[in-house]
CSV table of C-alpha atoms in Angstrom, one decimal:
chain,number,residue,atom,x,y,z
A,23,MET,CA,0.0,0.0,0.0
A,24,ALA,CA,2.5,2.6,-1.0
A,25,VAL,CA,4.8,4.0,-3.6
A,26,GLY,CA,8.4,4.7,-4.2
A,27,LEU,CA,9.2,6.3,-7.6
A,28,LEU,CA,5.9,7.4,-9.1
A,29,GLY,CA,4.4,8.8,-12.2
A,30,ARG,CA,1.7,8.7,-14.9
A,31,HIS,CA,2.4,8.6,-18.6
A,32,GLY,CA,1.7,11.8,-20.5
A,33,HIS,CA,2.9,15.3,-20.3
A,34,GLY,CA,1.5,18.2,-18.3
A,35,HIS,CA,2.6,21.8,-17.9
A,36,GLY,CA,1.5,23.7,-14.9
A,37,HIS,CA,2.0,27.3,-13.8
A,38,SER,CA,4.7,28.5,-11.5
A,39,LYS,CA,3.5,29.8,-8.2
A,40,SER,CA,5.2,31.6,-5.4
A,41,PRO,CA,5.8,29.5,-2.3
A,42,SER,CA,3.1,31.2,-0.4
A,43,GLN,CA,0.6,30.1,-3.0
A,44,ASN,CA,1.6,26.5,-2.7
A,45,THR,CA,0.8,25.6,0.9
A,46,PRO,CA,-1.6,22.7,0.6
A,47,SER,CA,-5.1,23.2,1.9
A,48,PRO,CA,-6.6,20.4,3.9
A,49,ALA,CA,-8.0,18.4,1.0
A,50,GLU,CA,-5.9,19.9,-1.9
A,51,ASP,CA,-4.6,17.4,-4.5
A,52,ILE,CA,-0.9,18.2,-4.9
A,53,ASP,CA,-0.2,15.7,-7.6
A,54,ASP,CA,0.6,18.5,-10.0
A,55,ILE,CA,4.3,18.6,-10.8
A,56,ASP,CA,5.3,18.9,-14.4
A,57,GLU,CA,7.1,16.3,-16.5
A,58,VAL,CA,10.9,16.5,-16.3
A,59,ASP,CA,12.2,18.8,-19.1
A,60,GLY,CA,15.6,18.8,-20.9
A,61,GLU,CA,17.2,20.7,-18.1
A,62,GLY,CA,16.2,18.0,-15.7
A,63,GLN,CA,17.6,15.3,-17.9
A,64,ASN,CA,21.0,17.2,-17.9
A,65,ILE,CA,20.9,17.1,-14.1
A,66,ILE,CA,20.4,13.4,-14.2
A,67,LEU,CA,23.4,13.0,-16.5
A,68,SER,CA,25.4,14.9,-14.0
A,69,LEU,CA,24.9,12.0,-11.6
A,70,ILE,CA,26.6,9.4,-13.7
A,71,GLY,CA,29.8,9.7,-11.7
A,72,GLN,CA,27.9,8.7,-8.5
A,73,LEU,CA,26.1,5.7,-10.1
A,74,ARG,CA,27.1,2.1,-10.7
A,75,ALA,CA,24.8,-0.8,-11.4
A,76,GLY,CA,23.4,-2.2,-8.2
A,77,ALA,CA,24.2,0.9,-6.2
A,78,ASP,CA,22.1,1.7,-3.2
A,79,LEU,CA,20.4,5.0,-4.0
A,80,SER,CA,20.3,5.9,-0.3
A,81,ARG,CA,24.0,6.9,-0.8
A,82,ILE,CA,23.1,9.1,-3.8
A,83,THR,CA,22.2,12.8,-3.7
A,84,LEU,CA,19.1,13.0,-5.9
A,85,PRO,CA,18.2,16.3,-7.7
A,86,THR,CA,15.1,18.0,-6.3
A,87,PHE,CA,13.3,18.2,-9.6
A,88,ILE,CA,12.6,14.5,-9.4
A,89,LEU,CA,10.9,14.9,-6.0
A,90,GLU,CA,7.2,14.8,-5.3
A,91,ARG,CA,5.6,17.3,-3.0
A,92,LYS,CA,4.5,14.6,-0.6
A,93,SER,CA,6.2,12.6,2.0
A,94,MET,CA,6.0,8.8,1.7
A,95,LEU,CA,3.9,8.8,4.8
A,96,GLU,CA,1.2,10.8,3.0
A,97,ARG,CA,1.7,9.0,-0.3
A,98,ILE,CA,0.7,5.7,1.2
A,99,THR,CA,-2.9,7.1,1.4
A,100,ASN,CA,-3.2,6.7,-2.4
A,101,GLN,CA,-4.5,3.2,-1.6
A,102,LEU,CA,-7.2,4.6,0.6
A,103,GLN,CA,-8.7,7.1,-1.8
A,104,HIS,CA,-11.5,4.8,-3.0
A,105,PRO,CA,-13.2,4.1,0.3
A,106,TYR,CA,-16.5,3.2,-1.3
A,107,ILE,CA,-15.0,0.1,-2.9
A,108,LEU,CA,-13.6,-0.9,0.5
A,109,ASN,CA,-17.0,-0.5,2.0
A,110,GLU,CA,-18.6,-2.5,-0.8
A,111,ALA,CA,-16.2,-5.3,0.0
A,112,HIS,CA,-17.1,-5.2,3.7
A,113,ALA,CA,-20.8,-5.3,2.9
A,114,THR,CA,-20.5,-8.3,0.6
A,115,LYS,CA,-21.8,-11.4,2.2
A,116,ASP,CA,-20.3,-14.2,0.1
A,117,PRO,CA,-16.6,-14.8,1.0
A,118,VAL,CA,-15.4,-15.2,-2.6
A,119,ASP,CA,-17.3,-12.2,-3.8
A,120,ARG,CA,-15.9,-10.2,-0.9
A,121,PHE,CA,-12.4,-11.3,-1.8
A,122,VAL,CA,-12.9,-10.1,-5.4
A,123,GLN,CA,-14.0,-6.7,-4.1
A,124,VAL,CA,-10.9,-6.5,-1.9
A,125,VAL,CA,-8.8,-7.1,-5.0
A,126,LYS,CA,-10.7,-4.4,-6.8
A,127,TRP,CA,-10.0,-2.0,-4.0
A,128,TYR,CA,-6.3,-2.9,-4.0
A,129,LEU,CA,-6.0,-2.3,-7.7
A,130,SER,CA,-7.9,1.0,-7.5
A,131,GLY,CA,-5.1,3.0,-5.9
A,132,TRP,CA,-2.3,2.6,-8.4
A,133,HIS,CA,-3.5,5.1,-11.0
A,134,ILE,CA,-3.3,8.0,-8.5
A,135,ALA,CA,0.1,9.5,-9.2
A,136,PRO,CA,1.9,12.7,-10.4
A,137,LYS,CA,2.0,13.5,-14.0
A,138,ALA,CA,5.7,12.8,-14.2
A,139,VAL,CA,8.1,10.3,-12.7
A,140,LYS,CA,8.5,11.5,-9.1
A,141,LYS,CA,9.9,10.1,-5.9
A,142,PRO,CA,8.1,10.9,-2.6
A,143,LEU,CA,10.1,12.7,0.0
A,144,ASN,CA,11.6,10.0,2.2
A,145,PRO,CA,10.4,10.6,5.8
A,146,VAL,CA,13.0,11.5,8.5
A,147,LEU,CA,13.2,9.4,11.6
A,148,GLY,CA,10.3,10.1,13.9
A,149,GLU,CA,8.3,12.0,11.2
A,150,HIS,CA,4.6,11.4,11.5
A,151,PHE,CA,1.4,12.2,9.4
A,152,THR,CA,-2.3,12.1,10.3
A,153,CYS,CA,-5.3,12.7,8.1
A,154,TYR,CA,-9.0,11.8,7.9
A,155,TRP,CA,-11.8,11.3,5.3
A,156,ASP,CA,-15.4,12.7,5.4
A,157,ASN,CA,-17.1,9.8,3.7
A,158,ASP,CA,-20.3,9.9,1.7
A,159,ASP,CA,-22.3,8.1,4.3
A,160,ASN,CA,-21.6,10.8,6.9
A,161,THR,CA,-18.9,8.8,8.7
A,162,ARG,CA,-15.2,9.4,9.1
A,163,SER,CA,-12.1,7.3,8.7
A,164,TYR,CA,-8.7,8.0,10.1
A,165,TYR,CA,-5.0,7.4,9.2
A,166,ILE,CA,-1.9,7.7,11.3
A,167,ALA,CA,1.7,7.0,10.1
A,168,GLU,CA,5.2,7.3,11.5
A,169,GLN,CA,8.7,6.7,10.2
A,170,THR,CA,9.8,4.1,12.7
A,171,SER,CA,13.3,3.3,11.3
A,172,HIS,CA,15.8,5.1,9.0
A,173,HIS,CA,18.3,2.3,8.2
A,174,PRO,CA,16.6,0.5,6.7
A,175,PRO,CA,13.7,3.0,6.1
A,176,LYS,CA,10.5,1.7,7.5
A,177,SER,CA,7.1,3.5,7.4
A,178,SER,CA,4.5,2.2,9.7
A,179,TYR,CA,0.8,3.1,9.2
A,180,PHE,CA,-2.6,2.5,10.7
A,181,TYR,CA,-6.1,3.1,9.2
A,182,ILE,CA,-9.5,2.6,10.7
A,183,TRP,CA,-13.1,3.2,9.7
A,184,PRO,CA,-15.0,2.7,12.9
A,185,GLU,CA,-18.6,2.6,11.7
A,186,HIS,CA,-17.7,-0.1,9.1
A,187,HIS,CA,-15.3,-2.1,11.3
A,188,ILE,CA,-12.5,-1.8,8.8
A,189,ARG,CA,-8.9,-1.7,10.0
A,190,ILE,CA,-5.5,-1.7,8.2
A,191,ASP,CA,-2.1,-2.1,9.7
A,192,GLY,CA,1.1,-2.0,7.6
A,193,THR,CA,4.8,-1.4,7.3
A,194,LEU,CA,6.5,-0.3,4.1
A,195,VAL,CA,10.2,-1.0,3.6
A,196,PRO,CA,11.3,0.5,0.2
A,197,LYS,CA,14.9,-0.3,-0.9
A,198,SER,CA,16.2,1.8,-3.8
A,199,ARG,CA,18.6,0.5,-6.4
A,200,PHE,CA,20.3,1.8,-9.5
A,201,LEU,CA,20.1,-0.6,-12.4
A,202,GLY,CA,22.0,0.9,-15.3
A,203,ASN,CA,19.4,3.1,-17.1
A,204,SER,CA,16.8,2.4,-14.5
A,205,ALA,CA,16.2,3.2,-10.9
A,206,ALA,CA,14.2,0.7,-8.8
A,207,SER,CA,12.2,0.8,-5.6
A,208,ILE,CA,12.1,-2.7,-4.2
A,209,MET,CA,8.9,-2.6,-2.1
A,210,GLU,CA,9.3,-4.8,0.8
A,211,GLY,CA,6.9,-4.9,3.8
A,212,VAL,CA,3.3,-6.0,4.2
A,213,GLY,CA,-0.1,-4.7,5.0
A,214,PHE,CA,-3.0,-6.4,6.8
A,215,LEU,CA,-6.6,-5.5,6.1
A,216,LYS,CA,-9.2,-6.7,8.7
A,217,PHE,CA,-12.9,-6.7,8.7
A,218,LEU,CA,-13.3,-6.6,12.5
A,219,ASP,CA,-17.0,-7.7,12.6
A,220,ILE,CA,-16.6,-10.7,10.2
A,221,LYS,CA,-15.2,-13.6,12.1
A,222,SER,CA,-13.1,-16.3,10.6
A,223,PRO,CA,-13.5,-20.0,11.7
A,224,ASN,CA,-11.0,-19.5,14.5
A,225,GLY,CA,-13.0,-16.6,15.9
A,226,GLU,CA,-10.6,-13.9,14.9
A,227,ALA,CA,-11.4,-11.0,12.5
A,228,GLU,CA,-11.2,-11.9,8.8
A,229,GLU,CA,-7.8,-10.8,7.6
A,230,TYR,CA,-6.2,-10.1,4.2
A,231,GLU,CA,-2.4,-10.1,3.8
A,232,ILE,CA,-1.2,-7.7,1.1
A,233,THR,CA,2.2,-7.1,-0.6
A,234,GLN,CA,3.3,-4.6,-3.2
A,235,PRO,CA,4.8,-4.6,-6.7
A,236,ASN,CA,8.2,-3.1,-7.3
A,237,MET,CA,8.6,0.3,-9.1
A,238,TYR,CA,10.9,1.3,-11.8
A,239,ALA,CA,12.0,4.6,-13.4
A,240,ARG,CA,13.2,3.8,-16.9
A,241,GLY,CA,15.4,6.1,-19.0
A,242,VAL,CA,17.2,7.6,-16.0
A,243,LEU,CA,20.4,8.4,-18.0
A,244,ILE,CA,19.3,7.9,-21.7
A,245,GLY,CA,15.9,8.4,-23.3
A,246,THR,CA,12.6,9.5,-21.9
A,247,LEU,CA,11.8,9.0,-18.2
A,248,LYS,CA,9.0,6.4,-17.8
A,249,PHE,CA,7.5,4.9,-14.7
A,250,GLU,CA,6.6,1.2,-14.4
A,251,LEU,CA,5.1,-1.1,-11.8
A,252,GLY,CA,6.8,-4.5,-12.2
A,253,ASP,CA,7.0,-8.0,-10.8
A,254,PHE,CA,4.3,-9.5,-8.5
A,255,ALA,CA,1.9,-8.5,-5.7
A,256,VAL,CA,-0.1,-11.0,-3.6
A,257,ILE,CA,-3.4,-10.7,-1.8
A,258,LYS,CA,-4.1,-13.6,0.5
A,259,CYS,CA,-7.0,-14.5,2.8
A,260,LYS,CA,-6.1,-17.8,4.6
A,261,ASP,CA,-9.4,-17.6,6.4
A,262,ASN,CA,-11.3,-18.2,3.2
A,263,ASP,CA,-8.7,-20.3,1.4
A,264,LEU,CA,-8.2,-17.6,-1.3
A,265,ILE,CA,-5.2,-15.9,-3.0
A,266,CYS,CA,-4.7,-13.5,-5.8
A,267,ASN,CA,-1.4,-13.4,-7.6
A,268,ILE,CA,-1.0,-10.2,-9.7
A,269,GLU,CA,1.8,-9.8,-12.3
A,270,PHE,CA,2.5,-6.2,-13.1
A,271,LYS,CA,4.0,-6.5,-16.6
A,272,THR,CA,6.9,-4.4,-17.7
A,273,LYS,CA,7.3,-3.4,-21.3
A,274,GLY,CA,9.9,-5.3,-23.4
A,275,PHE,CA,12.4,-3.7,-25.7
A,276,ILE,CA,10.5,-4.8,-28.8
A,277,SER,CA,7.0,-5.9,-27.8
A,278,GLY,CA,4.6,-5.4,-24.9
A,279,THR,CA,2.9,-2.4,-23.5
A,280,TYR,CA,3.1,-0.2,-20.4
A,281,ASN,CA,0.9,-0.6,-17.3
A,282,ALA,CA,-0.5,-4.1,-18.1
A,283,ILE,CA,-1.4,-6.6,-15.5
A,284,HIS,CA,-2.5,-10.2,-15.3
A,285,GLY,CA,-4.0,-11.6,-12.1
A,286,GLU,CA,-5.6,-14.8,-11.0
A,287,ILE,CA,-7.9,-15.4,-8.0
A,288,LYS,CA,-7.7,-19.0,-6.9
A,289,LYS,CA,-8.3,-21.4,-4.1
A,290,ILE,CA,-5.1,-21.9,-2.0
A,291,SER,CA,-5.8,-25.6,-1.2
A,292,THR,CA,-6.6,-26.8,-4.7
A,293,GLY,CA,-5.0,-24.2,-7.0
A,294,LYS,CA,-8.3,-23.9,-8.9
A,295,VAL,CA,-8.5,-20.6,-10.7
A,296,LEU,CA,-11.8,-18.8,-10.2
A,297,TYR,CA,-11.2,-15.4,-11.8
A,298,GLU,CA,-8.8,-13.8,-14.3
A,299,ILE,CA,-8.0,-10.1,-14.3
A,300,THR,CA,-6.4,-8.3,-17.3
A,301,GLY,CA,-6.0,-4.8,-18.6
A,302,LYS,CA,-4.1,-1.7,-17.6
A,303,TRP,CA,-4.0,-0.5,-14.0
A,304,ASN,CA,-4.1,3.2,-15.1
A,305,GLU,CA,-7.0,2.8,-17.5
A,306,VAL,CA,-9.4,-0.1,-17.6
A,307,LEU,CA,-9.3,-3.5,-15.9
A,308,GLU,CA,-11.5,-6.5,-16.8
A,309,ILE,CA,-12.4,-9.6,-14.8
A,310,LYS,CA,-13.5,-12.9,-16.2
A,311,ASN,CA,-15.4,-15.5,-14.2
A,312,LEU,CA,-13.8,-18.8,-15.4
A,313,SER,CA,-16.7,-20.9,-14.3
A,314,THR,CA,-19.2,-19.0,-16.5
A,315,GLY,CA,-16.9,-17.4,-19.0
A,316,HIS,CA,-18.5,-14.0,-18.3
A,317,LYS,CA,-16.2,-11.0,-18.7
A,318,SER,CA,-16.9,-7.5,-17.5
A,319,VAL,CA,-15.2,-4.2,-16.6
A,320,PHE,CA,-13.6,-4.5,-13.1
A,321,PHE,CA,-12.3,-1.0,-12.6
A,322,ASP,CA,-12.2,2.1,-14.8
A,323,ALA,CA,-9.7,4.7,-13.6
A,324,ALA,CA,-11.3,7.4,-15.8
A,325,THR,CA,-14.7,7.2,-14.0
A,326,ALA,CA,-13.6,6.2,-10.5
A,327,LYS,CA,-14.4,8.7,-7.8
A,328,LYS,CA,-11.3,9.7,-5.9
A,329,SER,CA,-11.5,10.9,-2.3
A,330,PRO,CA,-8.3,12.7,-1.2
A,331,PRO,CA,-7.7,12.8,2.6
A,332,LYS,CA,-8.1,16.0,4.7
A,333,VAL,CA,-5.3,17.3,6.8
A,334,ARG,CA,-5.1,19.7,9.7
A,335,PRO,CA,-3.8,23.2,8.9
A,336,ILE,CA,0.0,23.4,8.9
A,337,ALA,CA,-0.2,26.1,11.6
A,338,GLU,CA,-1.6,23.5,14.0
A,339,GLN,CA,1.0,20.8,13.2
A,340,GLY,CA,4.0,19.8,15.2
A,341,PRO,CA,7.6,20.2,13.9
A,342,LEU,CA,7.8,16.6,12.8
A,343,GLU,CA,4.5,16.4,11.0
A,344,SER,CA,5.1,15.8,7.3
A,345,ARG,CA,3.5,18.8,5.8
A,346,ARG,CA,5.0,21.2,8.3
A,347,LEU,CA,8.4,19.6,8.2
A,348,TRP,CA,8.7,19.7,4.4
A,349,GLU,CA,6.7,22.9,3.9
A,350,LYS,CA,9.6,25.0,2.6
A,351,VAL,CA,10.8,22.2,0.3
A,352,THR,CA,7.3,21.5,-1.2
A,353,ASN,CA,6.6,25.2,-1.6
A,354,ALA,CA,9.8,25.6,-3.5
A,355,LEU,CA,9.1,22.6,-5.6
A,356,GLY,CA,5.7,24.0,-6.5
A,357,ALA,CA,7.3,27.3,-7.6
A,358,ARG,CA,10.0,25.3,-9.5
A,359,ASP,CA,12.7,26.9,-7.5
A,360,HIS,CA,15.1,24.0,-7.2
A,361,THR,CA,17.8,26.0,-5.6
A,362,VAL,CA,15.6,26.8,-2.6
A,363,ALA,CA,14.2,23.3,-2.5
A,364,THR,CA,17.8,21.9,-2.4
A,365,ASP,CA,18.9,24.3,0.3
A,366,GLU,CA,15.9,23.5,2.5
A,367,LYS,CA,16.2,19.8,2.0
A,368,PHE,CA,19.9,19.9,3.0
A,369,PHE,CA,19.0,21.9,6.1
A,370,ILE,CA,16.6,19.1,7.2
A,371,GLU,CA,19.2,16.4,6.4
A,372,ASP,CA,22.0,18.2,8.3
A,373,ARG,CA,19.7,18.6,11.3
A,374,GLN,CA,18.9,14.9,11.3
A,375,ARG,CA,22.6,14.1,11.1
A,376,ALA,CA,23.3,16.3,14.1
A,377,GLU,CA,20.5,14.6,16.1
A,378,ALA,CA,21.8,11.2,15.2
A,379,ARG,CA,25.3,12.1,16.4
A,380,LYS,CA,23.8,13.5,19.6
A,381,ARG,CA,21.9,10.3,20.3
A,382,GLU,CA,25.1,8.3,19.6
A,383,GLU,CA,27.2,10.5,21.9
A,384,ASP,CA,24.5,10.2,24.7
A,385,GLY,CA,24.0,6.5,24.2
A,386,VAL,CA,20.3,7.1,23.5
A,387,GLU,CA,18.3,4.8,21.3
A,388,PHE,CA,15.5,6.2,19.2
A,389,HIS,CA,12.0,4.9,19.9
A,390,PRO,CA,8.8,5.8,17.9
A,391,LYS,CA,6.1,7.8,19.7
A,392,LEU,CA,3.0,6.3,18.0
A,393,PHE,CA,4.0,2.8,17.1
A,394,LYS,CA,5.4,0.0,19.4
A,395,HIS,CA,7.7,-2.8,18.4
A,396,VAL,CA,6.1,-6.3,18.3
A,397,ASP,CA,8.0,-9.6,18.2
A,398,ASN,CA,7.2,-12.4,15.8
A,399,SER,CA,5.3,-10.2,13.4
A,400,PRO,CA,6.1,-9.1,9.8
A,401,LEU,CA,4.9,-5.6,10.7
A,402,GLU,CA,7.6,-5.1,13.4
A,403,TYR,CA,5.7,-2.0,14.6
A,404,VAL,CA,2.0,-1.5,15.3
A,405,ILE,CA,0.0,1.4,16.7
A,406,TYR,CA,0.7,1.5,20.4
A,407,LYS,CA,-2.9,1.9,21.6
A,408,ASP,CA,-5.1,-1.1,21.9
A,409,ILE,CA,-8.1,-0.4,19.8
A,410,ASP,CA,-11.5,-1.9,20.7
A,411,PRO,CA,-12.4,-4.4,18.0
A,412,LEU,CA,-16.1,-3.5,17.7
A,413,ASP,CA,-17.3,-0.5,19.8
A,414,VAL,CA,-17.4,2.5,17.5
A,415,LYS,CA,-17.5,5.1,20.2
A,416,LYS,CA,-14.5,3.6,22.0
A,417,GLN,CA,-12.6,3.2,18.7
A,418,THR,CA,-13.0,6.9,18.0
A,419,GLU,CA,-12.0,7.9,21.5
A,420,GLN,CA,-8.9,5.7,21.4
A,421,VAL,CA,-7.8,7.0,18.0
A,422,PHE,CA,-8.2,10.6,19.1
A,423,SER,CA,-6.0,9.9,22.2
A,424,ILE,CA,-3.1,8.8,20.0
A,425,ALA,CA,-2.4,12.0,18.0
A,426,PRO,CA,-4.2,15.1,16.7
A,427,ILE,CA,-6.1,14.3,13.5
A,428,LEU,CA,-9.0,16.7,13.2
A,429,PRO,CA,-8.6,20.5,13.0
A,430,GLY,CA,-8.5,22.0,16.5
A,431,GLN,CA,-7.1,18.9,18.2
A,432,GLN,CA,-3.9,19.4,20.1
A,433,PHE,CA,-1.0,17.3,21.3
A,434,HIS,CA,-1.6,15.8,24.7
A,435,GLU,CA,1.1,16.0,27.4
A,436,HIS,CA,2.2,12.4,26.9
A,437,PHE,CA,2.7,12.6,23.2
A,438,SER,CA,6.5,12.8,23.4
A,439,ILE,CA,6.8,9.7,25.5
A,440,PRO,CA,8.1,6.7,23.5
A,441,ALA,CA,5.2,4.4,22.5
A,442,PHE,CA,6.7,1.4,24.3
A,443,LYS,CA,6.5,3.3,27.6
A,444,LYS,CA,2.9,4.4,27.2
A,445,ASN,CA,0.2,2.7,29.1
A,446,PRO,CA,-3.3,2.6,27.7
A,447,HIS,CA,-4.4,4.7,30.7
A,448,ASP,CA,-1.6,7.2,30.6
A,449,THR,CA,-3.2,9.7,28.3
A,450,VAL,CA,-5.1,12.6,29.6
A,451,ALA,CA,-8.9,12.2,29.8
A,452,ALA,CA,-10.8,14.7,27.7
A,453,THR,CA,-12.9,16.6,30.2
A,454,ALA,CA,-14.6,19.9,30.2
A,455,THR,CA,-11.8,21.7,32.0
A,456,SER,CA,-9.9,24.9,31.5
A,457,THR,CA,-6.6,23.0,31.7
A,458,ALA,CA,-5.3,22.3,28.2
A,459,SER,CA,-2.9,19.6,27.2
A,460,ALA,CA,0.7,20.7,26.7
A,461,PRO,CA,1.6,20.9,23.0
A,462,ALA,CA,4.5,18.9,21.7
A,463,PRO,CA,7.8,20.7,21.8
A,464,GLY,CA,7.8,23.3,19.0
A,465,ALA,CA,4.1,22.8,18.2
A,466,THR,CA,2.0,25.8,17.4
A,467,PRO,CA,-0.9,25.9,20.0
A,468,THR,CA,-4.4,26.5,18.7
A,469,PRO,CA,-6.7,29.0,20.4
A,470,SER,CA,-9.3,26.4,21.3
A,471,GLY,CA,-10.5,22.9,20.6
A,472,GLY,CA,-7.6,20.9,22.0
A,473,LEU,CA,-7.8,17.2,22.8
A,474,ASN,CA,-9.1,18.1,26.3
A,475,ASP,CA,-11.8,20.3,24.9
A,476,VAL,CA,-14.9,18.1,24.6
A,477,SER,CA,-17.0,20.7,22.9
A,478,GLY,CA,-14.4,21.4,20.3
A,479,LEU,CA,-13.9,17.8,19.4
A,480,LYS,CA,-17.6,17.0,19.4
A,481,SER,CA,-18.3,19.8,16.9
A,482,ALA,CA,-15.7,18.2,14.6
A,483,LEU,CA,-17.2,14.8,14.7
A,484,PRO,CA,-19.5,13.6,11.9
A,485,LYS,CA,-23.2,13.7,12.6
A,486,THR,CA,-25.6,10.8,12.6
A,487,SER,CA,-28.8,10.9,10.7
A,488,SER,CA,-30.4,12.2,13.8
A,489,GLY,CA,-28.0,15.1,13.9
A,490,THR,CA,-26.2,14.0,17.1
A,491,SER,CA,-22.4,13.5,17.3
A,492,ALA,CA,-21.3,10.1,16.1
A,493,ALA,CA,-19.0,9.7,19.1
A,494,SER,CA,-18.3,11.6,22.3
A,495,VAL,CA,-14.6,12.2,23.1
A,496,SER,CA,-12.7,11.0,26.1
A,497,GLY,CA,-9.1,10.1,26.3
A,498,GLU,CA,-7.0,7.8,28.3
A,499,SER,CA,-2.2,9.3,25.8
A,500,ASP,CA,18.9,6.6,13.4
A,501,ASP,CA,21.4,5.9,12.9
A,502,GLU,CA,23.3,7.9,10.3
A,503,PHE,CA,21.1,10.1,8.2
A,504,VAL,CA,22.3,10.2,4.6
A,505,ASP,CA,19.7,11.6,2.2
A,506,ALA,CA,16.1,12.6,2.8
A,507,GLU,CA,15.3,11.0,-0.6
A,508,SER,CA,17.0,7.7,0.0
């Protein structure tokens, strides 16, 4: 559920803006950077001395023109921008049909990308990002992510839609490599989608394990830059004995086409293929029922309704929240001022190096604030708060006690405590009191509506059909940095 090097085919030419004009609004779509021009290609050619086949791109200084105006922590939300498909999957009663809908949802996120080949900003250690969706059925869903490791880079994320009992936990581990005339992002890591109210035979929530294809930027040194998804992704539901193997086909030198896939949904136990999926992930996908021979449109990127997430204003964000942390870089990228973008990027990198040296000198180990380490799990890190599996009100309260998500919410006084030290009851209860939670160091306080302000949070909650609040609010609370783009 994420991306490394990204882009759509086609050429777009936007308008230069001043940095002040490019601060993203809460729901602004910032996938708007132009294709690389000839000047950009010359910059790439200047990197030849740094590159060798198989080189680790974390040791390479990348030109800012190739950077996207989003951190990887935010870019992961691409997969979540068709919530209605996910809800349709949850509402489907038949296990096989439900699995088919999950596959459709998974494939729906890949067409959302910049117009050009772009690489998301690589999050710094401890960087975090939160956002939410106002869904069509008057409910809200929430997303929290944190960079839990720098070497290797690991992005941990959590998504929940309380009213529909949908939860996703994941860890993304991208590894960048230079392959001659191509740059690759090898997408390791895994995601787990759960339908909390649908029970498997063992009594646990129905679970889907999801992996990612790899990503390639072709023509890095010679030719035209092109983006490709390649290799395989797998969606597996052991509970229902179903698996989908999806091959993301790369174009050959002579034959083939861009963006094609071939997928098969089959029974794990017998290997019997039930459905075949073909087409282009950025255009139209078709599905064929092999038992009936019926073929139909599975997903059409041109007509799909996209729902970008909403984000709190930058003025309310802490210093390590993605949009505030990278604001000067992204503003400069939007204005096509690559000199300023490079300077601001280097400033962030130098600060991270200094903090890493200080930790080493003091013998201090970094620990994430929002995710805790777990043993014997491919995720390695999960959201630190235990989330009630079914109670919608409790789920919402517990999510709000982790970090600010909605406008007006503030950092509670326990936010800076490492996640592994936090007790579920350590966070401050949200009561109607005049004492506000202390903001995180460097955070900009808001005039009202903090996490301890019940009225402020209730007013921000979605309304039920009767007009009452959908939930009341009460709380409980690297090593060496090389390149922010590695």
